[in-house]
Amino acid sequence: MLEEQDAALLSKIDTELANKTMPLGALGQLQALAKQLALTQQNLFPSIQAAHLLLFAGDHGIAHEGVSAYPQEVTWQMVRNFLAGGAAVNCLARGNQLALRIIDAGVAHDFSDVKTPDMVHAKIALGTANFSKQEAMTPEQLQQCLRVGAQQVRALPKECNVVAFGEMGIANTSSAALLTSRITGFALADCVGRGTGLNDAQLKHKLSILERANALHATATTPEQYLAAFGGFEIAMMVGAMLQAQRQQLTVLVDGFITTAAVLVATAIEPRLKPLCVYSHQSAETGHRLALAYLDARPLLQLDLRLGEGSGAALALPLLRSACSIMSEMATFSSAQVDQANP
Amino acid sequence: MLEEQDAALLSKIDTELANKTMPLGALGQLQALAKQLALTQQNLFPSIQAAHLLLFAGDHGIAHEGVSAYPQEVTWQMVRNFLAGGAAVNCLARGNQLALRIIDAGVAHDFSDVKTPDMVHAKIALGTANFSKQEAMTPEQLQQCLRVGAQQVRALPKECNVVAFGEMGIANTSSAALLTSRITGFALADCVGRGTGLNDAQLKHKLSILERANALHATATTPEQYLAAFGGFEIAMMVGAMLQAQRQQLTVLVDGFITTAAVLVATAIEPRLKPLCVYSHQSAETGHRLALAYLDARPLLQLDLRLGEGSGAALALPLLRSACSIMSEMATFSSAQVDQANP
C-alpha cells in the first residue's frame, strides 16, 4: 500500500532510528509512533504544531428511551462547563497544551447568548430524532453535518498539524454501539456497554431498545446510511472533519469509543484516513476494544477511561511530542561517539 | 494498613472525586493516581513540584562474562552522551519538564574533567567485582552506596516532591534478574531477558552464567546481602535514595526493570516505601512483568520500552501532572450546575 515516496522515506526513518544512541527498537511503541508521524508529515523530523481538539456536542432522541444514566440536560450543562473551563477535558487540554474548540452540532438548548470565539454555533437541530422510531437525521442534515465538520478543520490555524477529536452527547454510546456493530460485524450485544454507568437492569433495557432499532434500520447498508439512521449530529460532524483532515494530511488523534465509531465510518468512506490516525487510548467501554481490533489499532494508553470529551486524546498528546523529540533531538552513535552493539 | 489520618483524607478525596463533573470513576487509573498523590502529599489538591530524575550510572564486573550485547565502554560513553544532552532520556526529560542529575556511582572511567553541576561525582570504584567469582561489592561499599544515595535525595531542592529514578550500566539487567529472582521467588530463568538485545545463543549463555552466580551466592538471605552479592553500585545507590525518599515522603517515580529491582530491595527493607511508588511503565524485559506483579503494581504505560535511563519515568510524568489537575482544577456538579446521574 505504501507509495514509492513513502517507501524511500520509511527507509530513511529506519536508518535514522537505528543510528540513535539506544539499542535497536528500545523505545518500542514510541518509535512506531515517531515513524507514523514522520510519514504523515513527510518529514524525517516531525513536530507537533498548534494541536487542536475539536469537541463536537449533540443531543440524541434515543435518550428519551432511558438508555443513559444521565438526563439529556447534562449535554448542554456540560457544554456550559466546557465553556467555563471546569470539565475534565479543560484541565487535561490546558495542562497538555491542546487548544480546545467547542462545536454545537445539535444540542437541545439555546446557546445564542454565548459569544466566545472558542464556541462554534453549528446547530443542525435541537437533537436528532429518536432512532428507535425513525431515522436519526434526514439525508440533508447528514450532508450538512459532513460539510460543517469539514469546515471546522479548514478553519484551524495553518500551522496546526494534529487535530484531536472529542464529543459530548448524552446517549451517544447507543449510536456508537450501533455504528460499531454494523460496520465491524461484531454482535450488537458485544458493542453495547454501560456508558456513563448503567446497572445490570439498565444495560439490559439499553440492549433491548438498541436491538429493536437495529432491526428497524436493517435496510441501511452504506456508512452514510448508518450515520443517518443512528446519528448523532456530533458523530456525523466528526466524520466530516476527519475526512477533511485526511485531505489535509493532518494527524488525527482519536479519543474513546464514540470518536472511534466516527473513525470506523470515516475510514469506511475513505480508507486513506487510516494511516493518519493515532489512537490515544483503549477505554473501559466494551465496544471500544472491538472497534480498535477491527481497525488493527494499537492504543497508546490503557487507563480504563470512560469519559469521552477528548480526555484520552489530551492525555496522550505528550507522547506524540516525545516521539517527535526522539527523531529531532537525539544523538546518533557516531555523533556522540558511542560504540554500537558487539558484532 | 491505612492510618486513621489517611482514612479520613481518603474519604475526603473520594467525596471530592465523586462530586467532579464526570460519571463516577470515569477517569479510571488517572483517578487512582490522583488519590495516591493526594495521600502521599497529605493534601486534597496535590501538585507536582520541581520533579527530578536521578540517573545513577555504574559498571559491572559481570560484563566481562559476555552477558550484554554492548561493550562495557558504552556505560561511560552514554554518560558523556547524557552530559551532552543527546540521549533519549535527555529529550524526554526536557520535553516533559523533568530536571536531570547524573550520578557517577561507579563507572569504569575517569570523569574528573567534568565540572558541570548536573553531574555528581560519587564513584565507589571503577565498576563492581565480577559476581560470578566473588561478591560484587564489600559490605563497606554497600553502606557507602546507601549513604551516598540518600544524600542525593537530601540534596534535591526543598520544593521537589517527585523523585524519578533511572540508571545506566552495561550488564545491569544481570544484577536486576538475580535480585528480582531472589526477592520474589520467581525462577531465575523467568527473570532473565534479552536486555539490550541478546540473540538466543547469547541469552542461553547469560542464563548459564547467572545460574552459576546464583548458586555461588546461595548463602545470601537478606536484601542487603543480595545487593552486596549482585550489585551494582548504581542499584545500591538507588536503594539508598529510595529509602531517603520514603523518609521525606516523596513520590518515587519508578522506571523499568533495573529501577524496579531497586524498589524490590528497598521495599523489602522498608515496606512503607510501597505506597509512595508510582510505576511509570511495564517494559518488554521478561522479569519486569514478574517484579511488577510481585509488587502488586499497576504501571501507567505499556509501550514495550526496554531502554532504562529513566526514559519511561519521563514519559509518564505528564500523567502525574494531569492527575493533579483533576483534583485542583475541575468543577463539581454543584459549582457547575450540572445534573447528577438519574436515581
XYZ file of C-alpha atoms in Angstrom:
686
model
C 0.000 0.000 0.000
C 2.949 2.314 0.590
C 3.689 4.612 -2.267
C 7.239 4.732 -3.584
C 7.875 8.072 -1.960
C 6.785 6.646 1.398
C 8.975 3.555 0.999
C 12.032 5.759 0.487
C 11.165 7.929 3.491
C 10.417 4.865 5.623
C 13.852 3.508 4.864
C 15.404 6.852 5.856
C 13.412 6.858 9.104
C 14.510 3.315 9.941
C 18.147 4.214 9.309
C 17.844 7.351 11.427
C 16.271 5.408 14.307
C 18.844 2.617 14.056
C 21.631 5.211 14.392
C 20.172 6.807 17.530
C 22.116 6.127 20.717
C 19.979 3.285 22.035
C 19.579 -0.433 21.418
C 17.610 -1.202 18.269
C 13.901 -0.740 18.906
C 14.436 0.098 22.584
C 11.697 2.730 22.618
C 9.085 0.250 21.386
C 5.732 1.790 20.549
C 7.118 5.321 20.893
C 9.356 4.635 17.892
C 6.442 3.263 15.909
C 4.621 6.491 16.703
C 7.619 8.576 15.644
C 7.694 6.705 12.341
C 3.986 7.249 11.781
C 4.262 10.980 12.462
C 7.298 11.278 10.175
C 5.428 9.513 7.382
C 2.322 11.639 7.887
C 4.327 14.851 7.818
C 6.636 13.516 5.065
C 9.456 14.778 7.234
C 12.252 12.841 8.914
C 11.998 15.275 11.818
C 8.294 15.657 12.579
C 6.947 18.100 15.150
C 3.617 18.789 16.804
C 2.351 22.255 15.921
C -0.737 24.047 17.238
C -2.558 20.858 18.218
C -6.308 21.451 18.435
C -9.112 19.468 19.982
C -12.447 19.768 18.217
C -15.163 18.859 20.716
C -18.493 18.259 18.989
C -21.656 18.240 21.123
C -25.082 16.999 20.164
C -28.238 15.552 21.622
C -29.931 12.295 20.774
C -33.622 11.500 20.505
C -32.841 7.986 21.703
C -32.059 9.486 25.132
C -35.814 9.574 25.726
C -35.807 5.762 25.784
C -33.835 5.685 29.039
C -30.601 4.347 27.554
C -28.334 6.636 29.605
C -27.671 7.007 33.326
C -27.876 10.795 32.928
C -30.713 13.130 31.904
C -30.417 14.755 28.467
C -29.975 18.196 30.066
C -26.468 17.159 31.039
C -25.344 17.655 27.442
C -25.953 21.405 27.479
C -24.914 21.726 31.102
C -21.599 20.119 30.259
C -21.179 22.412 27.250
C -21.554 25.347 29.657
C -18.992 23.609 31.877
C -16.589 23.306 28.898
C -17.083 27.000 28.166
C -16.386 27.868 31.813
C -13.226 25.718 31.755
C -14.257 23.372 34.565
C -14.616 19.979 32.885
C -12.024 17.215 32.876
C -11.122 17.916 29.262
C -10.449 21.584 30.087
C -7.938 20.640 32.795
C -6.289 17.999 30.628
C -6.191 20.125 27.469
C -4.768 23.135 29.347
C -2.126 21.052 31.092
C -1.067 19.358 27.879
C -1.087 22.414 25.577
C -4.028 21.358 23.480
C -6.232 24.172 22.181
C -9.936 23.482 22.578
C -12.868 24.397 20.331
C -16.443 23.515 21.205
C -18.853 22.952 18.344
C -22.593 22.896 18.986
C -23.548 20.294 16.400
C -27.089 19.953 17.678
C -27.594 20.372 21.397
C -31.194 20.678 22.595
C -30.530 24.074 24.157
C -30.271 27.702 23.130
C -26.667 28.919 23.220
C -27.305 32.191 21.408
C -26.028 34.119 24.459
C -22.580 32.553 24.023
C -20.269 34.883 22.099
C -16.808 33.438 22.794
C -14.718 32.554 19.721
C -13.982 29.152 21.321
C -17.577 28.108 20.594
C -18.807 27.386 17.092
C -22.560 27.673 16.565
C -23.375 24.966 14.042
C -26.581 23.553 15.412
C -28.335 21.280 12.917
C -31.409 20.836 15.116
C -32.345 20.522 18.785
C -31.119 16.939 18.919
C -31.559 14.045 16.482
C -34.836 12.200 16.042
C -35.431 9.084 18.143
C -33.855 6.348 16.031
C -35.890 3.634 17.704
C -38.810 5.105 15.735
C -37.315 6.716 12.631
C -34.047 7.815 11.083
C -31.921 9.930 13.443
C -31.472 12.532 10.722
C -32.507 13.351 7.176
C -30.109 12.947 4.233
C -29.921 16.754 4.055
C -28.975 17.020 7.721
C -26.290 14.384 7.203
C -24.778 16.289 4.277
C -24.874 19.471 6.334
C -23.047 17.704 9.197
C -20.317 16.422 6.871
C -19.892 19.861 5.301
C -19.810 21.763 8.599
C -17.434 19.203 10.119
C -15.024 19.700 7.226
C -15.256 23.484 7.697
C -14.043 23.139 11.297
C -10.820 21.546 10.091
C -10.349 24.086 7.305
C -10.775 26.830 9.915
C -7.873 25.581 12.047
C -4.694 27.678 12.077
C -2.464 26.928 9.081
C 0.362 25.625 11.279
C -1.866 23.065 13.049
C -0.784 19.532 12.138
C -2.617 17.485 14.779
C -6.375 17.561 15.165
C -7.795 15.689 18.133
C -11.447 14.758 18.448
C -13.775 14.666 21.405
C -17.529 14.657 21.928
C -20.341 15.221 24.348
C -23.839 13.893 23.907
C -25.983 12.059 26.432
C -26.874 8.635 24.952
C -24.223 8.727 22.258
C -22.738 5.360 23.264
C -26.009 3.993 21.829
C -25.250 5.472 18.405
C -21.627 4.377 18.689
C -22.603 0.805 19.583
C -24.871 0.504 16.549
C -22.362 2.093 14.174
C -19.609 -0.156 15.523
C -21.672 -3.306 15.242
C -22.926 -2.544 11.744
C -19.522 -1.626 10.354
C -17.371 -4.246 12.078
C -19.870 -7.075 12.042
C -19.387 -7.762 15.746
C -22.638 -8.682 17.519
C -24.538 -5.686 18.864
C -24.620 -7.214 22.360
C -20.804 -7.154 22.373
C -20.733 -3.498 21.342
C -23.222 -2.242 23.927
C -21.768 -1.212 27.278
C -22.576 0.641 30.468
C -21.748 4.072 29.045
C -21.696 6.599 31.862
C -22.575 3.907 34.393
C -25.703 1.802 33.796
C -26.513 -1.023 36.203
C -27.337 -4.538 35.001
C -31.070 -3.940 34.540
C -30.491 -0.627 32.734
C -27.894 -2.253 30.477
C -30.399 -4.981 29.581
C -33.001 -2.324 28.780
C -30.498 -0.386 26.636
C -29.633 -3.520 24.680
C -33.300 -4.395 24.028
C -34.016 -0.863 22.753
C -30.949 -0.968 20.510
C -31.732 -4.458 19.194
C -35.133 -3.191 18.068
C -33.622 -0.081 16.485
C -31.065 -2.242 14.715
C -33.849 -4.316 13.181
C -35.829 -1.191 12.251
C -32.886 0.086 10.180
C -31.944 -3.286 8.666
C -32.033 -1.869 5.149
C -29.208 0.618 5.794
C -26.063 -0.770 4.168
C -23.632 2.100 3.490
C -21.599 4.084 6.036
C -23.629 7.197 5.217
C -26.893 5.308 5.696
C -25.723 4.037 9.089
C -24.901 7.597 10.115
C -28.279 8.914 9.029
C -30.036 6.022 10.747
C -28.290 6.169 14.112
C -26.773 9.646 14.336
C -25.729 11.668 16.004
C -25.060 15.120 14.674
C -21.777 15.281 16.641
C -20.630 11.939 15.247
C -21.516 12.878 11.674
C -19.664 16.187 12.031
C -16.628 14.320 13.355
C -16.778 12.120 10.264
C -16.855 15.188 8.023
C -13.965 16.711 9.948
C -11.897 13.517 9.785
C -12.425 13.265 6.035
C -11.178 16.838 5.706
C -8.202 16.071 7.971
C -7.362 13.270 5.536
C -7.465 15.686 2.618
C -5.095 17.996 4.506
C -2.894 15.075 5.669
C -3.226 16.011 9.337
C -2.632 13.593 12.172
C -5.995 12.577 13.613
C -5.762 11.968 17.352
C -8.609 9.659 18.306
C -10.226 9.627 21.742
C -12.563 6.905 23.013
C -15.496 4.767 21.899
C -17.641 7.459 20.241
C -14.731 9.059 18.407
C -13.543 5.647 17.262
C -17.045 4.928 15.921
C -16.653 8.073 13.816
C -13.284 6.728 12.608
C -14.974 3.450 11.639
C -17.457 5.370 9.492
C -14.878 7.763 8.069
C -12.347 5.056 7.163
C -15.128 3.019 5.566
C -15.721 6.052 3.331
C -12.042 6.927 2.855
C -9.536 4.167 3.729
C -6.591 6.558 3.204
C -7.551 8.129 6.536
C -6.305 5.046 8.385
C -2.545 5.725 8.416
C -3.170 9.245 9.760
C -4.997 8.052 12.891
C -3.262 7.839 16.259
C -5.334 6.012 18.864
C -4.868 7.690 22.216
C -6.319 5.041 24.490
C -8.439 1.953 24.932
C -11.431 2.783 27.077
C -13.340 0.666 29.551
C -16.365 0.574 27.203
C -16.880 -2.918 25.798
C -17.283 -1.971 22.150
C -14.145 0.144 22.038
C -11.788 -2.812 22.277
C -13.601 -4.484 19.368
C -13.554 -1.332 17.245
C -9.806 -0.922 17.855
C -9.199 -4.572 16.992
C -11.169 -4.150 13.760
C -9.052 -1.103 12.897
C -5.871 -3.005 13.762
C -5.132 -0.095 16.091
C -2.691 -0.131 18.944
C -3.792 2.460 21.500
C -1.141 4.417 23.403
C -2.808 4.312 26.823
C -4.883 1.757 28.723
C -6.136 3.664 31.737
C -9.739 2.416 31.907
C -11.006 5.856 30.948
C -14.686 6.069 30.029
C -15.339 9.774 29.895
C -15.069 10.921 26.310
C -14.830 14.718 25.777
C -11.403 14.135 24.214
C -9.918 13.447 27.652
C -7.856 10.477 26.455
C -6.601 12.406 23.442
C -5.397 15.202 25.727
C -3.621 12.699 27.967
C -1.853 11.055 25.021
C -0.639 14.237 23.327
C 2.641 14.478 25.313
C 3.593 11.054 23.937
C 3.318 12.447 20.399
C 5.598 15.329 21.331
C 8.051 12.916 22.943
C 8.055 10.729 19.853
C 8.929 13.752 17.724
C 11.739 14.775 20.073
C 13.376 11.374 19.623
C 13.633 11.976 15.888
C 14.789 15.567 16.043
C 16.845 15.898 19.230
C 18.553 12.577 19.882
C 22.221 11.995 19.072
C 23.457 9.222 16.799
C 26.126 6.644 17.699
C 28.636 8.426 15.526
C 27.815 11.992 16.593
C 28.002 11.020 20.281
C 30.948 8.631 19.774
C 29.157 5.740 21.440
C 30.070 2.161 20.461
C 27.439 0.024 18.757
C 26.427 -3.483 19.826
C 29.033 -6.258 19.660
C 29.038 -7.969 16.264
C -2.692 -0.659 56.880
C -4.041 2.887 56.479
C -3.527 5.102 59.444
C -6.553 6.934 60.838
C -5.397 10.230 59.370
C -5.136 8.611 55.942
C -8.585 7.050 56.215
C -10.122 10.475 56.876
C -8.236 12.038 53.966
C -9.118 9.126 51.696
C -12.781 9.665 52.428
C -12.407 13.371 51.602
C -10.634 12.508 48.343
C -13.380 10.052 47.361
C -16.064 12.634 48.079
C -14.192 15.287 46.093
C -13.786 12.943 43.113
C -17.435 11.830 43.264
C -18.507 15.483 43.084
C -16.412 16.263 39.997
C -18.389 16.784 36.798
C -17.961 13.322 35.342
C -19.520 9.887 35.801
C -18.239 8.097 38.895
C -14.803 6.638 38.233
C -14.806 7.787 34.598
C -11.112 8.683 34.657
C -10.122 5.168 35.754
C -6.465 4.758 36.613
C -5.864 8.513 36.429
C -8.183 8.933 39.420
C -6.393 6.179 41.310
C -3.169 8.072 40.629
C -4.715 11.343 41.816
C -5.769 9.617 45.038
C -2.316 8.188 45.578
C -0.645 11.574 45.059
C -3.137 13.273 47.388
C -2.451 10.690 50.079
C 1.311 10.958 49.629
C 1.209 14.744 49.858
C -1.486 14.645 52.566
C -3.251 17.245 50.500
C -6.626 17.071 48.778
C -5.128 19.166 45.976
C -1.738 17.656 45.188
C 0.678 19.182 42.701
C 3.916 18.151 41.045
C 6.753 20.450 42.059
C 10.333 20.504 40.774
C 10.310 16.865 39.653
C 13.847 15.483 39.414
C 15.270 12.413 37.755
C 18.290 10.900 39.491
C 20.174 8.870 36.922
C 22.727 6.579 38.587
C 25.451 5.058 36.420
C 27.789 2.210 37.291
C 29.794 -0.575 35.745
C 29.594 -4.278 36.419
C 32.376 -6.844 36.625
C 29.937 -9.414 35.265
C 30.067 -7.569 31.925
C 33.377 -9.387 31.292
C 31.429 -12.655 31.073
C 29.734 -11.580 27.849
C 26.242 -11.162 29.291
C 25.471 -7.948 27.374
C 25.138 -7.147 23.687
C 27.231 -3.999 24.231
C 30.836 -3.480 25.329
C 31.355 -2.070 28.836
C 32.729 1.193 27.396
C 29.203 2.114 26.408
C 28.433 2.953 30.042
C 30.851 5.883 30.145
C 30.162 6.831 26.558
C 26.481 7.084 27.368
C 27.246 9.146 30.479
C 29.087 11.578 28.191
C 26.020 11.479 25.930
C 23.771 12.312 28.914
C 26.057 15.203 29.797
C 25.929 16.475 26.215
C 22.132 16.227 26.212
C 21.864 13.794 23.295
C 20.431 10.617 24.820
C 16.785 9.553 24.742
C 16.334 10.464 28.394
C 17.610 13.988 27.735
C 15.000 14.566 25.020
C 12.220 13.045 27.083
C 13.172 14.779 30.336
C 13.488 18.158 28.597
C 10.191 17.791 26.802
C 8.373 16.741 29.948
C 9.912 19.265 32.373
C 11.883 16.762 34.400
C 15.199 18.019 35.788
C 18.048 15.563 35.323
C 21.008 14.772 37.561
C 23.655 12.244 36.616
C 25.414 10.409 39.434
C 28.610 8.505 38.737
C 28.084 5.670 41.195
C 30.973 3.647 39.876
C 31.676 3.902 36.177
C 34.955 2.394 34.943
C 36.114 5.721 33.531
C 37.723 8.928 34.714
C 35.231 11.805 34.722
C 37.425 14.233 36.656
C 37.323 16.661 33.719
C 33.550 17.035 34.107
C 32.729 20.136 36.151
C 29.016 20.667 35.428
C 26.721 20.855 38.483
C 24.380 18.356 36.762
C 26.943 15.594 37.408
C 27.590 14.214 40.872
C 30.973 12.526 41.356
C 30.271 9.683 43.759
C 32.342 6.900 42.283
C 32.668 3.946 44.672
C 35.125 2.102 42.428
C 35.823 1.514 38.733
C 32.948 -0.951 38.464
C 31.834 -3.769 40.754
C 33.719 -7.040 41.086
C 32.682 -9.928 38.856
C 29.917 -11.575 40.857
C 30.309 -14.868 39.046
C 33.548 -15.180 41.048
C 33.029 -13.162 44.234
C 30.734 -10.608 45.866
C 30.021 -7.616 43.633
C 30.913 -5.245 46.463
C 32.195 -5.239 50.032
C 29.864 -4.501 52.981
C 31.620 -1.132 53.327
C 30.995 -0.270 49.699
C 27.342 -1.194 50.107
C 26.961 1.084 53.128
C 28.682 3.870 51.213
C 26.248 3.397 48.303
C 23.216 3.566 50.588
C 24.586 6.672 52.311
C 25.513 8.495 49.107
C 22.195 7.553 47.517
C 20.312 9.085 50.438
C 22.441 12.242 50.121
C 21.262 12.720 46.530
C 17.656 12.921 47.700
C 18.517 15.223 50.601
C 20.298 17.484 48.114
C 17.196 17.973 45.950
C 15.516 21.392 46.045
C 13.176 21.738 49.037
C 10.121 22.148 46.820
C 10.757 18.889 44.925
C 8.040 16.358 45.686
C 8.613 13.779 42.952
C 11.880 11.954 42.514
C 12.192 9.748 39.460
C 14.874 7.114 39.054
C 16.882 5.986 36.078
C 20.107 4.088 35.521
C 22.847 3.262 33.087
C 25.206 0.324 33.423
C 26.139 -2.221 30.805
C 25.167 -5.688 32.121
C 22.885 -4.388 34.854
C 19.925 -6.486 33.723
C 22.032 -9.383 35.059
C 22.079 -7.882 38.556
C 18.397 -6.967 38.266
C 17.451 -10.506 37.205
C 19.214 -12.046 40.200
C 17.823 -9.509 42.674
C 14.331 -9.997 41.251
C 14.505 -13.779 41.383
C 15.930 -13.902 44.896
C 13.435 -11.442 46.368
C 10.275 -12.524 44.542
C 10.990 -16.251 44.438
C 10.289 -16.420 40.702
C 12.650 -18.789 38.852
C 15.826 -17.106 37.615
C 15.171 -18.314 34.063
C 11.904 -16.345 34.098
C 13.688 -13.197 35.293
C 16.494 -13.258 32.719
C 15.817 -11.481 29.441
C 17.489 -10.160 26.334
C 18.473 -6.844 27.914
C 19.761 -4.525 25.214
C 19.195 -7.177 22.552
C 20.824 -10.612 23.014
C 20.139 -13.329 20.459
C 19.044 -16.827 21.505
C 22.561 -18.224 21.956
C 23.700 -15.155 23.906
C 20.611 -15.352 26.116
C 21.378 -19.005 26.880
C 24.954 -18.062 27.766
C 23.747 -15.225 30.024
C 21.398 -17.569 31.851
C 24.096 -20.194 32.410
C 26.483 -17.565 33.842
C 23.771 -16.212 36.104
C 22.658 -19.674 37.263
C 26.222 -20.349 38.408
C 26.457 -16.973 40.145
C 23.149 -17.613 41.835
C 24.475 -20.873 43.257
C 27.749 -19.231 44.310
C 25.839 -16.740 46.471
C 23.302 -19.227 47.841
C 24.064 -18.198 51.425
C 22.874 -14.595 50.916
C 19.440 -14.263 52.526
C 18.790 -10.585 53.335
C 18.057 -7.736 50.885
C 21.386 -6.129 51.819
C 23.259 -9.395 51.230
C 21.641 -9.744 47.796
C 22.742 -6.221 46.931
C 26.313 -6.850 48.039
C 26.383 -10.155 46.186
C 24.997 -8.993 42.847
C 25.437 -5.214 42.790
C 25.583 -2.868 41.199
C 26.749 0.362 42.691
C 24.032 2.257 40.785
C 21.319 -0.096 42.038
C 22.522 0.102 45.645
C 22.599 3.906 45.441
C 19.051 3.905 44.077
C 18.034 1.786 47.071
C 19.614 4.295 49.447
C 17.930 7.160 47.620
C 14.527 5.445 47.659
C 14.805 4.812 51.392
C 15.539 8.502 51.897
C 12.613 9.443 49.636
C 10.429 7.341 51.941
C 11.713 9.253 54.972
C 10.858 12.534 53.198
C 7.502 11.169 51.928
C 8.314 11.974 48.307
C 6.610 10.310 45.389
C 9.017 7.786 43.864
C 8.543 7.548 40.105
C 9.850 4.151 39.036
C 11.276 3.459 35.572
C 11.933 -0.016 34.152
C 13.348 -3.393 35.135
C 16.542 -2.228 36.890
C 14.824 0.540 38.829
C 12.060 -1.854 39.842
C 14.700 -4.294 41.106
C 15.923 -1.474 43.351
C 12.323 -0.988 44.531
C 12.103 -4.700 45.346
C 15.192 -4.398 47.548
C 14.162 -1.087 49.104
C 10.604 -2.174 49.910
C 11.945 -5.414 51.393
C 13.964 -3.200 53.756
C 11.221 -0.596 54.301
C 7.672 -1.666 53.330
C 6.338 1.848 53.981
C 8.014 2.873 50.719
C 5.411 0.921 48.752
C 2.503 3.419 48.794
C 4.850 6.186 47.601
C 5.850 4.367 44.403
C 4.291 5.209 41.058
C 5.187 2.698 38.351
C 5.671 4.506 35.086
C 5.616 1.598 32.664
C 5.893 -2.119 32.075
C 8.900 -2.831 29.932
C 9.488 -5.505 27.346
C 12.037 -7.222 29.662
C 10.702 -10.557 30.917
C 11.488 -10.084 34.584
C 9.847 -6.682 34.814
C 6.332 -8.028 34.475
C 7.002 -10.502 37.278
C 8.523 -7.864 39.546
C 5.520 -5.581 38.999
C 3.125 -8.457 39.711
C 5.006 -9.237 42.945
C 4.709 -5.585 43.962
C 1.018 -5.564 43.046
C 1.898 -2.583 40.857
C -0.203 -1.245 38.029
C 2.083 0.528 35.571
C 0.817 3.638 33.779
C 2.245 2.846 30.344
C 2.763 -0.327 28.310
C 4.845 0.801 25.364
C 7.325 -2.094 25.111
C 10.151 0.193 26.182
C 13.420 -1.515 27.085
C 15.853 1.341 27.372
C 16.153 2.328 31.009
C 17.869 5.679 31.702
C 14.603 6.838 33.272
C 13.007 7.145 29.827
C 9.718 5.581 30.921
C 9.579 7.757 34.028
C 9.977 10.871 31.881
C 7.197 9.706 29.549
C 4.810 9.068 32.438
C 5.355 12.355 34.280
C 2.676 14.313 32.338
C 0.103 11.790 33.581
C 1.006 12.696 37.175
C 0.517 16.377 36.395
C -2.812 15.614 34.703
C -3.954 13.588 37.709
C -3.207 16.552 39.977
C -5.072 18.959 37.706
C -8.218 16.833 38.031
C -8.175 17.325 41.788
C -7.351 21.012 41.801
C -8.924 22.481 38.659
C -12.058 20.512 37.887
C -15.534 21.842 38.703
C -18.048 19.970 40.865
C -21.629 19.132 39.887
C -22.928 21.847 42.164
C -20.389 24.542 41.240
C -21.009 23.959 37.512
C -24.760 23.355 37.958
C -24.657 20.029 36.158
C -27.257 17.366 36.996
C -26.093 14.112 38.570
C -26.979 10.629 37.340
C -30.633 9.544 37.408
C -31.553 7.920 40.723
